[in-house]
Every structure is written in C-alpha cells, then in structure tokens.
Short mmCIF file of C-alpha atoms and ligand atoms in Angstrom, two decimals:
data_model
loop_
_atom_site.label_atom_id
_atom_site.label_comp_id
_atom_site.label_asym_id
_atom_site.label_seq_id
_atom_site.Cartn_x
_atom_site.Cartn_y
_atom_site.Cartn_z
CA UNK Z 260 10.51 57.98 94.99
CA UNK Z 261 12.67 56.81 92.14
CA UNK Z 262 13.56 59.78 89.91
CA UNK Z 263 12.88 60.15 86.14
CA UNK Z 264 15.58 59.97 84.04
CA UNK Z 265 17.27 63.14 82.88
CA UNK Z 266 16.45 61.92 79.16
CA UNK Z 267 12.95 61.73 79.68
CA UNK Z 268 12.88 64.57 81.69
CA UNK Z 269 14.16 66.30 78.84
CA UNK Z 270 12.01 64.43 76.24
CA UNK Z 271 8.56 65.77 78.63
CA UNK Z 272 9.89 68.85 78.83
CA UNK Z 273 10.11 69.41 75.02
CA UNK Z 274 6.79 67.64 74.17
CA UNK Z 275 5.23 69.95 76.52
CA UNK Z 276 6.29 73.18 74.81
CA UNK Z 277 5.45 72.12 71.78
CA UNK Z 278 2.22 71.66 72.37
CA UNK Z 279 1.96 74.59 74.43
CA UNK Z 280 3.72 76.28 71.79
CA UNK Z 281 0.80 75.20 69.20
CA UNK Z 282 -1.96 76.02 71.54
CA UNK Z 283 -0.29 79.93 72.15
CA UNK Z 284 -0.63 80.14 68.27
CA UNK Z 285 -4.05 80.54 68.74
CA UNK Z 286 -4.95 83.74 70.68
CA UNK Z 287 -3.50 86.64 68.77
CA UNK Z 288 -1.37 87.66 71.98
CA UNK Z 289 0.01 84.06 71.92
CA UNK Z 290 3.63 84.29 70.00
CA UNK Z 291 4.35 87.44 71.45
CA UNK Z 292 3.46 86.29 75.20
CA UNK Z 293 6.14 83.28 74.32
CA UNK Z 294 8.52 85.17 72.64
CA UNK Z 295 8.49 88.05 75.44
CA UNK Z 296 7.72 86.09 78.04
CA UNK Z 297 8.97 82.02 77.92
CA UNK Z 298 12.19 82.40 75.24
CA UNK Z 299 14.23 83.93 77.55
CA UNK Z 300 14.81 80.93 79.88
CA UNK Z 301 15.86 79.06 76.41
CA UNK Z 302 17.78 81.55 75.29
CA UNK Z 303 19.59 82.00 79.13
CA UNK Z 304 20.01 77.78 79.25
CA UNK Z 305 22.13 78.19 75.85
CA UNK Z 306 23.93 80.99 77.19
CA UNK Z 307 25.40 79.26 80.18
CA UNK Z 308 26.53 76.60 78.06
CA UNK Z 309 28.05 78.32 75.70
CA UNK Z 310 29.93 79.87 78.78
CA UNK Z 311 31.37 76.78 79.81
CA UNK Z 312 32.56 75.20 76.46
CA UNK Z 313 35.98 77.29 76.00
CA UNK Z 314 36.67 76.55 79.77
CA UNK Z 315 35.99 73.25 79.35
CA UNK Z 316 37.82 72.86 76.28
CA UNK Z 317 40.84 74.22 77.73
CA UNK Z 318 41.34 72.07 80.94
CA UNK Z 319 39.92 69.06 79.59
CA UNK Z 320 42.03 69.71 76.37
CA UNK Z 321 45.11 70.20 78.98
CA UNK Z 322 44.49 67.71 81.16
CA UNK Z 323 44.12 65.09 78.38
CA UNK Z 324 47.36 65.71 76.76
CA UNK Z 325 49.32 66.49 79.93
CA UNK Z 326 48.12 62.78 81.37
CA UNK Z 327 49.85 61.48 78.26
CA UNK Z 328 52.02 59.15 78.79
CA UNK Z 329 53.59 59.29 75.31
CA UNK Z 330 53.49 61.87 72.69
CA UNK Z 331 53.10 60.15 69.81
CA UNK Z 332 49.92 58.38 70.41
CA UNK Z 333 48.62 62.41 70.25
CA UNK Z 334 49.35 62.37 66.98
CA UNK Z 335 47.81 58.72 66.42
CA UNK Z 336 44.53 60.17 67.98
CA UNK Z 337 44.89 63.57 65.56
CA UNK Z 338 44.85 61.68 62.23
CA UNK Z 339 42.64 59.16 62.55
CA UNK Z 340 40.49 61.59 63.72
CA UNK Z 341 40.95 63.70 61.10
CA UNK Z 342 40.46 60.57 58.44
CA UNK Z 343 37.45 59.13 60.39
CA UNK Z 344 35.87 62.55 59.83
CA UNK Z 345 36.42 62.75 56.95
CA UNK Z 346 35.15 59.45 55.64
CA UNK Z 347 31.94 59.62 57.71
CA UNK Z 348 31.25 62.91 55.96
CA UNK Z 349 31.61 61.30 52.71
CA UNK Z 350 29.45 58.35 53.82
CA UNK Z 351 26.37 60.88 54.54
CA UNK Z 352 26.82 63.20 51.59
CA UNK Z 353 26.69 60.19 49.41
CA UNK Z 354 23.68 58.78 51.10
CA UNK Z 355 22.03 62.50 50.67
CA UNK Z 356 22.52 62.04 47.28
CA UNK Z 357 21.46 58.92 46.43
CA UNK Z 358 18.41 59.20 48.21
CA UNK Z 359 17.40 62.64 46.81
CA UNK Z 360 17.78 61.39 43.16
CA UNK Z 361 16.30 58.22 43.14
CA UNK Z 362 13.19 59.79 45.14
CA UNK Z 363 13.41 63.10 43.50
CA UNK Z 364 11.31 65.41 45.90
CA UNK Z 365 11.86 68.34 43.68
CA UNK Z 366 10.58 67.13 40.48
CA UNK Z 367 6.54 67.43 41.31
CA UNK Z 368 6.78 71.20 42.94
CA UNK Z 369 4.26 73.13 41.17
CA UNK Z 370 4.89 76.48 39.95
CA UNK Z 371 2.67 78.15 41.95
CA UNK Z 372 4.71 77.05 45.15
CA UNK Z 373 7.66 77.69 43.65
CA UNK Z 374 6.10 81.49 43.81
CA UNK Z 375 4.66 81.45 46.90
CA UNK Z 376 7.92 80.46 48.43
CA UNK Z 377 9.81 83.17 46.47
CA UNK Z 378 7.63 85.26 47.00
CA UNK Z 379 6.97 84.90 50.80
CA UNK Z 380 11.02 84.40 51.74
CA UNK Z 381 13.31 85.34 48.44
CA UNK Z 382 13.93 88.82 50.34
CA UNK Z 383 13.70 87.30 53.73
CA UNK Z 384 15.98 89.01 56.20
CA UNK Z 385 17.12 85.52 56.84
CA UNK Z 386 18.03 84.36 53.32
CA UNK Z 387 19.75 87.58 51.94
CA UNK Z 388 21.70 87.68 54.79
CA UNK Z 389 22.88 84.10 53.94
CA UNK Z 390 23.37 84.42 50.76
CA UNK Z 391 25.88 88.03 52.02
CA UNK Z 392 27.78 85.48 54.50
CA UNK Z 393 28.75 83.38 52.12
CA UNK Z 394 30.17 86.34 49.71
CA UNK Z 395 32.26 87.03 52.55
CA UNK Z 396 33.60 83.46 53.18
CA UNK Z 397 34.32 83.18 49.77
CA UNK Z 398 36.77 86.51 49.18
CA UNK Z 399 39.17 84.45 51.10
CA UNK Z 400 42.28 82.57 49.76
CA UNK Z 401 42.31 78.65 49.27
CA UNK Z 402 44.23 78.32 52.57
CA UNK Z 403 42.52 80.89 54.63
CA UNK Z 404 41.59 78.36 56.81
CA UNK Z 405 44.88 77.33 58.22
CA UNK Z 406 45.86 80.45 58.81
CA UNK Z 407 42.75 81.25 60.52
CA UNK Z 408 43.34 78.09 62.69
CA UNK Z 409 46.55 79.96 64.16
CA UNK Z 410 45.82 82.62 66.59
CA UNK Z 411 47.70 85.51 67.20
CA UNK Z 412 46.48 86.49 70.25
CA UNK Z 413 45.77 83.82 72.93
CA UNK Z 414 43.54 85.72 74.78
CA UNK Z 415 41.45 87.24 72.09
CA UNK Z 416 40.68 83.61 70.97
CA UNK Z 417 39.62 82.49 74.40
CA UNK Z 418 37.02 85.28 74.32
CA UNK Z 419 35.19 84.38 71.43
CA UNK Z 420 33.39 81.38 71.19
CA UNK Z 421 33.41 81.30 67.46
CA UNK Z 422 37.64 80.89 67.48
CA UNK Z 423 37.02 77.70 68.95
CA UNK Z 424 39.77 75.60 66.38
CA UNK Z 425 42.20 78.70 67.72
CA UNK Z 426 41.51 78.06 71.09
CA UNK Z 427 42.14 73.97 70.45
CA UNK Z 428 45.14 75.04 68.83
CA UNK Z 429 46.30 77.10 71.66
CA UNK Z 430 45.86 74.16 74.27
CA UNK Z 431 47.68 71.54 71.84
CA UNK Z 432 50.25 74.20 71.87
CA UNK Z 433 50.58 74.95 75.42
CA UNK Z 434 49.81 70.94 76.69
CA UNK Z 435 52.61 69.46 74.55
CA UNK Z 436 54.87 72.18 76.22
CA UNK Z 437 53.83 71.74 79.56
CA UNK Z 438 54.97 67.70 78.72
CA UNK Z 439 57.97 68.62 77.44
CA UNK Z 440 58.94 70.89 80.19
CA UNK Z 441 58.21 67.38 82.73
CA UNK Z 442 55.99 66.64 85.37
CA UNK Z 443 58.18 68.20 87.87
CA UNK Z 444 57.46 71.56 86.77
CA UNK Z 445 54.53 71.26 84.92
CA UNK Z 446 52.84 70.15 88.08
CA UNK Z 447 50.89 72.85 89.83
CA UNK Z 448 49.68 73.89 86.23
CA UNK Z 449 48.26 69.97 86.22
CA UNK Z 450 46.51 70.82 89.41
CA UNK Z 451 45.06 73.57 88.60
CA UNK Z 452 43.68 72.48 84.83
CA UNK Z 453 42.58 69.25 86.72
CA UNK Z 454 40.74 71.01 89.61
CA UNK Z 455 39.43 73.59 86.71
CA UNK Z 456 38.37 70.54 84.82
CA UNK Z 457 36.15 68.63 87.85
CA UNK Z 458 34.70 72.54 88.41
CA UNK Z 459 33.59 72.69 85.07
CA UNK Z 460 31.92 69.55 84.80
CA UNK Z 461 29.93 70.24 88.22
CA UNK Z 462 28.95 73.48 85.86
CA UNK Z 463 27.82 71.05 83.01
CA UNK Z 464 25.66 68.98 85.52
CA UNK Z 465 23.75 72.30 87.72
CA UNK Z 466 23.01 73.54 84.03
CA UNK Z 467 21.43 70.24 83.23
CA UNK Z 468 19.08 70.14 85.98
CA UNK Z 469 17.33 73.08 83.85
CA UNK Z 470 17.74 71.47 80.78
CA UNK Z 471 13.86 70.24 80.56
CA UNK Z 472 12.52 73.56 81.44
CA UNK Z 473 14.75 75.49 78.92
CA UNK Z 474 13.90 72.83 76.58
CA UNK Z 475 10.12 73.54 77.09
CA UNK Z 476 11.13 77.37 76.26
CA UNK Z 477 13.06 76.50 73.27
CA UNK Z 478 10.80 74.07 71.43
CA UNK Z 479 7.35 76.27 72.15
CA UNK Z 480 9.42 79.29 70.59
CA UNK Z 481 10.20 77.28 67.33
CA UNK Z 482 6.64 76.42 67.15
CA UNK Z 483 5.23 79.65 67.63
CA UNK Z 484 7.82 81.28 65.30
CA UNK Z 485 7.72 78.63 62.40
CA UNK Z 486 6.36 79.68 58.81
CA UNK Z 487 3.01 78.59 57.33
CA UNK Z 488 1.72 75.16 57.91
CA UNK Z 489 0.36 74.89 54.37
CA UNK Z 490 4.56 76.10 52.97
CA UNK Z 491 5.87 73.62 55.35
CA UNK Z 492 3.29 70.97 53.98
CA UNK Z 493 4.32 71.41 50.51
CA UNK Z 494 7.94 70.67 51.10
CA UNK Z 495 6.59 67.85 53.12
CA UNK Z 496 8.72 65.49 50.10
CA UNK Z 497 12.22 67.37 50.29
CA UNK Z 498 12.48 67.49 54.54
CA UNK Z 499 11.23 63.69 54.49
CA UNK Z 500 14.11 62.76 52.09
CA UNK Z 501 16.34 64.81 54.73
CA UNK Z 502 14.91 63.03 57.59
CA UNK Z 503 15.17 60.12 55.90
CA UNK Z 504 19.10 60.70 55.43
CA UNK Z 505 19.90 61.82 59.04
CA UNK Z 506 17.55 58.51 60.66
CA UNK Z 507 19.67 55.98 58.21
CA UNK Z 508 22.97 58.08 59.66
CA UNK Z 509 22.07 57.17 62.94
CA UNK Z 510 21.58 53.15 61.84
CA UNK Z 511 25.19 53.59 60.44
CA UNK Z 512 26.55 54.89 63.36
CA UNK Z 513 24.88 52.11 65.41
CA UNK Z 514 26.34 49.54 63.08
CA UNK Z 515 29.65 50.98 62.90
CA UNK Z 516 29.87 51.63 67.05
CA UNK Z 517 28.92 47.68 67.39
CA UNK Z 518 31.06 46.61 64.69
CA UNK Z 519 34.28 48.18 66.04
CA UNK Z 520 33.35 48.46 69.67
CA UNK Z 521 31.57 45.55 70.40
CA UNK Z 522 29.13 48.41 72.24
CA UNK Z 523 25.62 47.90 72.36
CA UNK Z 524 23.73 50.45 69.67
CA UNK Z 525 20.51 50.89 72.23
CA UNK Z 526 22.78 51.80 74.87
CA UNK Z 527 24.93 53.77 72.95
CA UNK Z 528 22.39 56.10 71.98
CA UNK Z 529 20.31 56.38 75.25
CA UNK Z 530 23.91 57.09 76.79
CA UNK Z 531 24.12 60.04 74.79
CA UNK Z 532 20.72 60.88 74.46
CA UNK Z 533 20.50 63.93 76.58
CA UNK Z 534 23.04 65.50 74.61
CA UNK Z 535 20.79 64.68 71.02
CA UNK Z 536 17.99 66.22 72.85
CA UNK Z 537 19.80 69.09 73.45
CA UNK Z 538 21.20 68.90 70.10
CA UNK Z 539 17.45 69.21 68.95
CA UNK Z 540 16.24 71.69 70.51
CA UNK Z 541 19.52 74.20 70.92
CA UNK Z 542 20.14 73.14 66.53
CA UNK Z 543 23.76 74.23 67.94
CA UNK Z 544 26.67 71.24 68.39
CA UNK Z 545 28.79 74.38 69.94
CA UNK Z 546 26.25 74.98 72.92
CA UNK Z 547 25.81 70.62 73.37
CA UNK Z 548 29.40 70.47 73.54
CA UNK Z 549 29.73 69.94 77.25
CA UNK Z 550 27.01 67.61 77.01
CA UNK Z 551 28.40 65.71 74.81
CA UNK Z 552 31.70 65.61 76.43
CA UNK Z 553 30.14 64.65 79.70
CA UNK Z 554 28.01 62.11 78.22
CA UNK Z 555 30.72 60.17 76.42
CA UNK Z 556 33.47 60.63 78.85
CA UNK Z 557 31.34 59.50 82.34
CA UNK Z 558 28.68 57.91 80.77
CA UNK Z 559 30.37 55.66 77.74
CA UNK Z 560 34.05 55.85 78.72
CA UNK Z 561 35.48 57.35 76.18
CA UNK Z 562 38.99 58.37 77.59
CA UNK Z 563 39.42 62.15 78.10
CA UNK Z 564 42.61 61.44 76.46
CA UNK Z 565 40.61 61.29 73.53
CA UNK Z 566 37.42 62.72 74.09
CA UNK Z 567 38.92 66.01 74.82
CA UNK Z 568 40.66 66.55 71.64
CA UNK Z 569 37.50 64.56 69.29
CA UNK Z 570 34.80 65.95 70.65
CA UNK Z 571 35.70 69.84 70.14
CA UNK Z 572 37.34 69.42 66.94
CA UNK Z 573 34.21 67.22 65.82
CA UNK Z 574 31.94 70.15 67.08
CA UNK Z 575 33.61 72.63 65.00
CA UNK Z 576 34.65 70.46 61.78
CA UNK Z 577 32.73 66.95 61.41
CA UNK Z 578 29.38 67.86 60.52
CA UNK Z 579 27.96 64.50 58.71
CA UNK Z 580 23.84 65.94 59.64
CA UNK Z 581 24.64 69.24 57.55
CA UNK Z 582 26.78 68.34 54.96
CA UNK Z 583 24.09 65.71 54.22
CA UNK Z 584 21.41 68.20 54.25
CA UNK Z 585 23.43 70.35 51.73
CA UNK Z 586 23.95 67.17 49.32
CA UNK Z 587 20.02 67.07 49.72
CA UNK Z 588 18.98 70.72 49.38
CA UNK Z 589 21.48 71.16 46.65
CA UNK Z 590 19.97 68.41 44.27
CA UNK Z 591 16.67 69.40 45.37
CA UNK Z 592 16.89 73.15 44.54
CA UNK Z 593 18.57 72.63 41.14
CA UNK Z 594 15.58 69.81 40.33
CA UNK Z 595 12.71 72.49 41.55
CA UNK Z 596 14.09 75.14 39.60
CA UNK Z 597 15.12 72.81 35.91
CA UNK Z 598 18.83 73.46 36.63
CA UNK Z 599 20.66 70.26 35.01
CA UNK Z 600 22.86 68.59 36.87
CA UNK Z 601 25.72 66.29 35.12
CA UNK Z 602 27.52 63.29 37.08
CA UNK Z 603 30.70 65.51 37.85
CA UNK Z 604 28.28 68.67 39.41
CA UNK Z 605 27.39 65.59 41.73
CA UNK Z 606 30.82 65.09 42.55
CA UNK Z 607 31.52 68.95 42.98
CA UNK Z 608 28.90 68.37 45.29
CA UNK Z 609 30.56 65.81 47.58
CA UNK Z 610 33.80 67.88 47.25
CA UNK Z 611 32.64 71.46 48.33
CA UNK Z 612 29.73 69.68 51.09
CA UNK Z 613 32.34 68.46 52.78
CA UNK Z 614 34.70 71.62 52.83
CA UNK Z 615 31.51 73.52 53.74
CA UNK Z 616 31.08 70.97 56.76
CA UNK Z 617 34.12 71.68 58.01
CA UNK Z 618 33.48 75.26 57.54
CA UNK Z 619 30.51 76.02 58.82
CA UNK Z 620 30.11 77.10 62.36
CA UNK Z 621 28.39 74.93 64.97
CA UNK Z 622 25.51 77.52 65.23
CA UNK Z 623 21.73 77.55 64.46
CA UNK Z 624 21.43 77.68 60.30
CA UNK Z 625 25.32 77.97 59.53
CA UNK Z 626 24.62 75.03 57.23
CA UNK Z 627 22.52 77.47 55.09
CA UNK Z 628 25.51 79.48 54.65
CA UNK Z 629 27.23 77.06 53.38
CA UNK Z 630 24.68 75.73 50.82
CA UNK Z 631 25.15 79.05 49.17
CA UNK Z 632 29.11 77.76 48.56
CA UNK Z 633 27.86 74.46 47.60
CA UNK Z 634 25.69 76.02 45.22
CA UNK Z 635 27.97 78.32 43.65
CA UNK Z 636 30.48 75.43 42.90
CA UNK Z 637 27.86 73.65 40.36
CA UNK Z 638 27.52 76.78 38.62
CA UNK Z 639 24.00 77.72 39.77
CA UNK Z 640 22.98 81.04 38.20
CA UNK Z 641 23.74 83.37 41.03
CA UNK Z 642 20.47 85.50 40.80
CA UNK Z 643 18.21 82.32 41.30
CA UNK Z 644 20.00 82.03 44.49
CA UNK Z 645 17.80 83.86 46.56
CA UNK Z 646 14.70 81.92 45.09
CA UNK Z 647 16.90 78.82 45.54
CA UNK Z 648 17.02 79.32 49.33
CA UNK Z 649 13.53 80.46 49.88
CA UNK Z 650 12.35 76.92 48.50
CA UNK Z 651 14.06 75.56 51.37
CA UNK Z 652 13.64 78.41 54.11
CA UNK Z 653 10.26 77.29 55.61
CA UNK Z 654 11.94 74.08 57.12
CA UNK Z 655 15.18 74.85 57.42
CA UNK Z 656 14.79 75.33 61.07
CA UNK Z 657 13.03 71.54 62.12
CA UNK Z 658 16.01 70.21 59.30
CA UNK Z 659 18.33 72.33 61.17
CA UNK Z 660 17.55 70.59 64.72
CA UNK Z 661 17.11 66.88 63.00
CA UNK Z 662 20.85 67.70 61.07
CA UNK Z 663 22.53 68.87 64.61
CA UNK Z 664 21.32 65.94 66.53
CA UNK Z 665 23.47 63.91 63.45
CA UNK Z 666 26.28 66.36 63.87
CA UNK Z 667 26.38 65.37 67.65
CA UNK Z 668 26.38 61.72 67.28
CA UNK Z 669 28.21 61.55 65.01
CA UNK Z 670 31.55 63.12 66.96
CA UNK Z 671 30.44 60.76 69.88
CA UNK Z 672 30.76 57.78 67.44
CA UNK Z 673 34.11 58.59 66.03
CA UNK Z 674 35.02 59.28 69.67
CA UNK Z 675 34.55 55.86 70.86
CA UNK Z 676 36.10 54.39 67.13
CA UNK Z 677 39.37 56.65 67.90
CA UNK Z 678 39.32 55.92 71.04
CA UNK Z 679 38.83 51.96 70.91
CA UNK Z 680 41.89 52.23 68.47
CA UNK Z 681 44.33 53.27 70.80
CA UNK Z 682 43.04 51.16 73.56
CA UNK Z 683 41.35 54.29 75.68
CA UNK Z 684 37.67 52.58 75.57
CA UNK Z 685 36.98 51.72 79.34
CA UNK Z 686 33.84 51.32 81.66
CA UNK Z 687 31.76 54.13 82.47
CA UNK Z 688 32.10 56.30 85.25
CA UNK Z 689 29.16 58.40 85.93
CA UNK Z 690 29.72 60.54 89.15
CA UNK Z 691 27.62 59.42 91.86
CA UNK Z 692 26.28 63.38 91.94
CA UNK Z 693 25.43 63.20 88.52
CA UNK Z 694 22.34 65.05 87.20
CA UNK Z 695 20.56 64.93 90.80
CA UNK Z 696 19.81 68.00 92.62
CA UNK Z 697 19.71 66.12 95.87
CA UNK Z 698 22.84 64.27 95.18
CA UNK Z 699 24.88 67.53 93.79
CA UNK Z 700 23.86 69.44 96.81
CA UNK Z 701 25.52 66.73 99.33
CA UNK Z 702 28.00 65.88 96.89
CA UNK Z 703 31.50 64.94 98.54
CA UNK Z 704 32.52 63.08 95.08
N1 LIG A 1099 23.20 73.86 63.50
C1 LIG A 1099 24.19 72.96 63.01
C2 LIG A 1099 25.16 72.62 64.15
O1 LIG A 1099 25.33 73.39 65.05
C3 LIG A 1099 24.93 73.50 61.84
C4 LIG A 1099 23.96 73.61 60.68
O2 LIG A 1099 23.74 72.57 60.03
O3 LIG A 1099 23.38 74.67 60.43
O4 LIG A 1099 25.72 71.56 64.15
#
C-alpha cells in the first residue's frame, strides 16, 4: 500500500485535533481532559526537538565549515546572509504597513470592545508579563547584543537552548580552527562531527514519524485554550490584515526563489512543507529548526555548507512573519486607541521592528515582547500599554503560528538565494530511510 505523505500526514493530523479540540469545548470536563490528558504528547514532540537543535547545530555547523574548501567563501556566505536578512525584513515590515493603513482595521473598533478587551486581558498574566520582559531587554546598552553573542563559557552556552547565536559563535570559532590546524589533524574530530551529524539527522526523522500525532495534541490544545469566540470575532479586521501580510510574504518568497533559482515555487513550498506545518502548530522556528534543516538540505539541496550556518542564524535573527506582525499591531493599536502617528513614527517603526526581529527569541509569543519595544520607540504613552496589548491578546496565538510559519520560510528562501550565489544549489538527496518507519527500521543508508 502506497504510504501517505508525511505532509499530509501532518496536515490530517492537525485538522483532526482541531476539531476534536472544538468538540471537547463542549462538555465542561472537555479542556481539562485535553489539557491533562492529550497536551502532553505535544508538549513531549517539542521537547525532543528542541533536544536535538544545539547538537545538530554543532556538527552540522562543524561539518559545513570544516568541508570548506576555502575560507573566504565563509565569509561570502556570512554577509550576504546577513544583508539578505536584512532586506527581506524590510520588505515585510513595509508591506505590514502599507496594508494596515490603507485598510485601517483599527479605525471602526467600538468603544465598548476596546473595554471588553481591557478589561478581560489588560492584567492578563500573559500581557503584564510582556510588557516586564521588555523593561528588562531594554536596561541594556546599545551594543548589548554583541557582547551577548560572545560566550564565556562554551559549555554553559551549549546547555541552554536560548544561547543559540553563542553556541553558532562557538562552532564558527572552533570550525575555522580545526581548518586552520589542516586536515591531517583535524581529522578524527571530522569523523566524529560527521558521524554525530548523520546520528542526529536519523534523530530528526524517528521524531517525525510522531509529528502528526503531536500535531493532533498541539492544535486541539490551542483550540480548547483560545479566548472568546465573540473577542476573537471582533478583531476579525486586524488578524485578516496580518494574514493578509504573511500569505503575500509567501508569494514573494515564491517569486524571489524562481527568480534567482530558477526553482519551481509549488515545489519549493511542498518541499518544505512539513517543516511550515510544524512551524504552525509548535509557533516556535527554534523547535522546527531540524526540520527545516533536513527539509532544505535532503529535500531542496541546499548545501550544508550553507544551510548549516543560514538556517540557525535565520532561526534566531531573520524573523520577516513577526516583525511584520509588529509593523501591523503597532499601527493598529495606536489607530484603536487615537494615538497619532506622523510619517517618521512610521519609519521608527521599520527601524526598531527590525531590531526587535532580530531580537526576539524563536519561542511561542516572543514577538509580543518585542511589540512592547516597538511601541515604546513611537512614544506611546507607557500606561496605555497594557490596554494596547490586550487589544491584540485574543489572537495573538493563531497570528503567532501564521507569523512562525513566515519566519520558517523565509530562512529556507534566503538559504537557497545564498546558497545559489556561491554555486552550493544542487539536486536533492532525500535518504532512502527518510520519514518511513519500515524503511528506518531496515535502514543500511
Ligand atoms: N513564535 C515566533 C517564532 O518562533 C516568534 C514570534 O513571532 O513570537 O518564530
């Protein structure tokens, strides 16, 4: 019998929990029979793949620069990575904005929503805890962030999953040396990163064969934990202008993959589309990492040359979905509330959204955070803040799984554009084992 494809797989999977999610919202025992009871296997799924990614990061990291066979195309790869980021995140803010003031989805909110809102989430755990975050990213100094990049103790960064720029740092580090020091020596280091490397990715694909079943748990607990339908309903305008955004995103990355890769957009995107899946239902780029390295590496062939040093740093600082989202909820808040906006707090806008995009963490609602910065930078009146967020709060989670499937695709685009540039674009290679049970169990790849 022929097998489904893991995509669909996934895709039933998460259909099915959300509409066994919905249906469990009905008997009063239903949420907490989900949240007791079915979360867990989510919650155990994302887990195991955050386990992987600073493994994975290292030897892939490693074993990409140590199969270089000059130096200097490293540093090629590193800026126009850096400047491909940087102009995509540009691109989306821009498109945020121009779609959220010529449709204007926070002009028609009625007062009494406005107070509802407030009232229901303005001293919401969730959004005074944002709004505390960002106080404490903003104590720091201007350059705080390089000097954050630069660990001080190797080990200590490979233990936390949120050092994950430290960690790339680290393996830069350590791969150019183990170049410089020649093959001869460097060898059984190679073999070892390279065997680590093949070990991991035979981790990425036994994890996947429970991706539809963890989806199902993930997607029925966002239903039966979501706010009230007639909230979400009434900032039905301001998430469609988001959605909006993120879908014409995903047309520019098509154009821009066929334009400079000659790729197919269709296949592109169902190439990858196990990792967007993910991407949706985890709302974390972090956890879809391996994913989305195994996706673009086997599956497009994307060089690991160049995947391994894109894809992380993309994870962690190329967030097009989010910083979108913030140009959006930005606008939006300031219309809701009558807060003036001139042609230069747009600008700020652009500025600080995409600073905040390379500062926020690739985690569930760390876009949020950032708003708060975002916010602060057009001078919004800091105690409206709280009633500022809780206008968006009822859908931040759905925007939150729409903006990470953007964050995701977009690092696998500027993956293939880098790596087309330097000539590392080849044929895909998808192991024969790949995402089968049967196949993985008498693997001999
Ligand atoms: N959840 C997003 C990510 O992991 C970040 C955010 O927008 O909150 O990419």
């Amino acid at each position: 019998m022929k097998k489904i494809e893991l995509h669909w797989q996934i895709l039933i999977g998460m259909l099915l929990g959300i509409v066994f999610g919905f249906v469990m919202t009905y008997p009063s025992w239903g949420s907490g029979f989900v949240q007791e009871w079915i979360n867990p296997f989510g919650t155990i799924f994302v887990k195991l793949l955050k386990l992987i990614a600073i493994p994975l990061i290292l030897a892939s990291l490693i074993k990409g620069i140590s199969d270089l066979k000059d130096i200097s195309k490293f540093r090629k790869i590193g800026l126009r990575t850096i400047a491909i980021y940087i102009i995509t995140t540009i691109i989306a803010i821009s498109i945020g904005l121009l779609l959220v003031n010529i449709l204007k989805p926070g002009v028609g909110i009625s007062q009494e929503t406005i107070a509802e809102l407030t009232s229901t989430y303005a001293s919401d755990a969730g959004v005074t805890s944002k709004i505390e975050e960002a106080g404490r990213q903003t104590q720091s100094g201007r350059l705080q962030f390089l000097v954050d990049m630069v660990p001080d103790n190797a080990f200590r960064a490979v233990s936390d999953n949120g050092l994950m720029l430290q960690v790339i740092f680290f393996t830069i580090f350590f791969g150019i040396s183990m170049l410089l020091i020649g093959e001869q020596y460097a060898k059984p280091l190679k073999d070892f990163f390279d065997a680590l490397n093949d070990v991991v990715l035979k981790m990425v694909d036994l994890i996947m064969l429970t991706a539809p079943i963890a989806v199902f748990a993930l997607l029925a607990n966002v239903v039966v934990s979501s706010g009230d339908p007639d909230l979400l309903l009434a900032l039905l305008k301001y998430a469609g202008v988001v959605v909006l955004g993120l879908l014409l995103m995903i047309v520019f990355y098509s154009v821009v993959v066929y334009t400079f890769t000659r790729y197919n957009p269709f296949s592109f995107l169902s190439r990858i589309s196990p990792a967007q899946l993910l991407a949706f239902s985890t709302s974390s780029s972090a956890a879809t990492l391996p994913v989305t390295m195994e996706r673009v590496e086997e599956h497009i062939g994307v060089d690991k040359e160049v995947s391994s040093f894109v894809l992380p740093v993309g994870a962690t600082i190329n967030m097009d979905g989010t910083s979108l989202y913030q140009g959006v909820a930005a606008v939006f808040i300031s219309q809701a509330l009558g807060f003036e906006l001139t042609f230069g707090d747009q600008l700020t806008i652009i500025l600080t959204a995409l600073l905040a995009s390379i500062g926020s963490a690739a985690v569930p609602g760390a876009g949020m955070v950032m708003l708060v910065i975002v916010l602060e930078s057009i001078g919004f009146p800091p105690d409206k803040l709280a009633i500022g967020l809780a206008l968006i709060f009822a859908v931040d989670r759905p925007l939150d799984m729409c903006r990470t499937v953007v964050n995701v695709t977009g690092d696998a685009t500027v993956s293939m554009l880098v790596a087309k540039s330097v000539g590392k674009l080849g044929k895909p290679h998808p192991r024969h084992w790949d995402d089968h049970l049967d196949e993985v169990k008498g693997a001999k790849d």
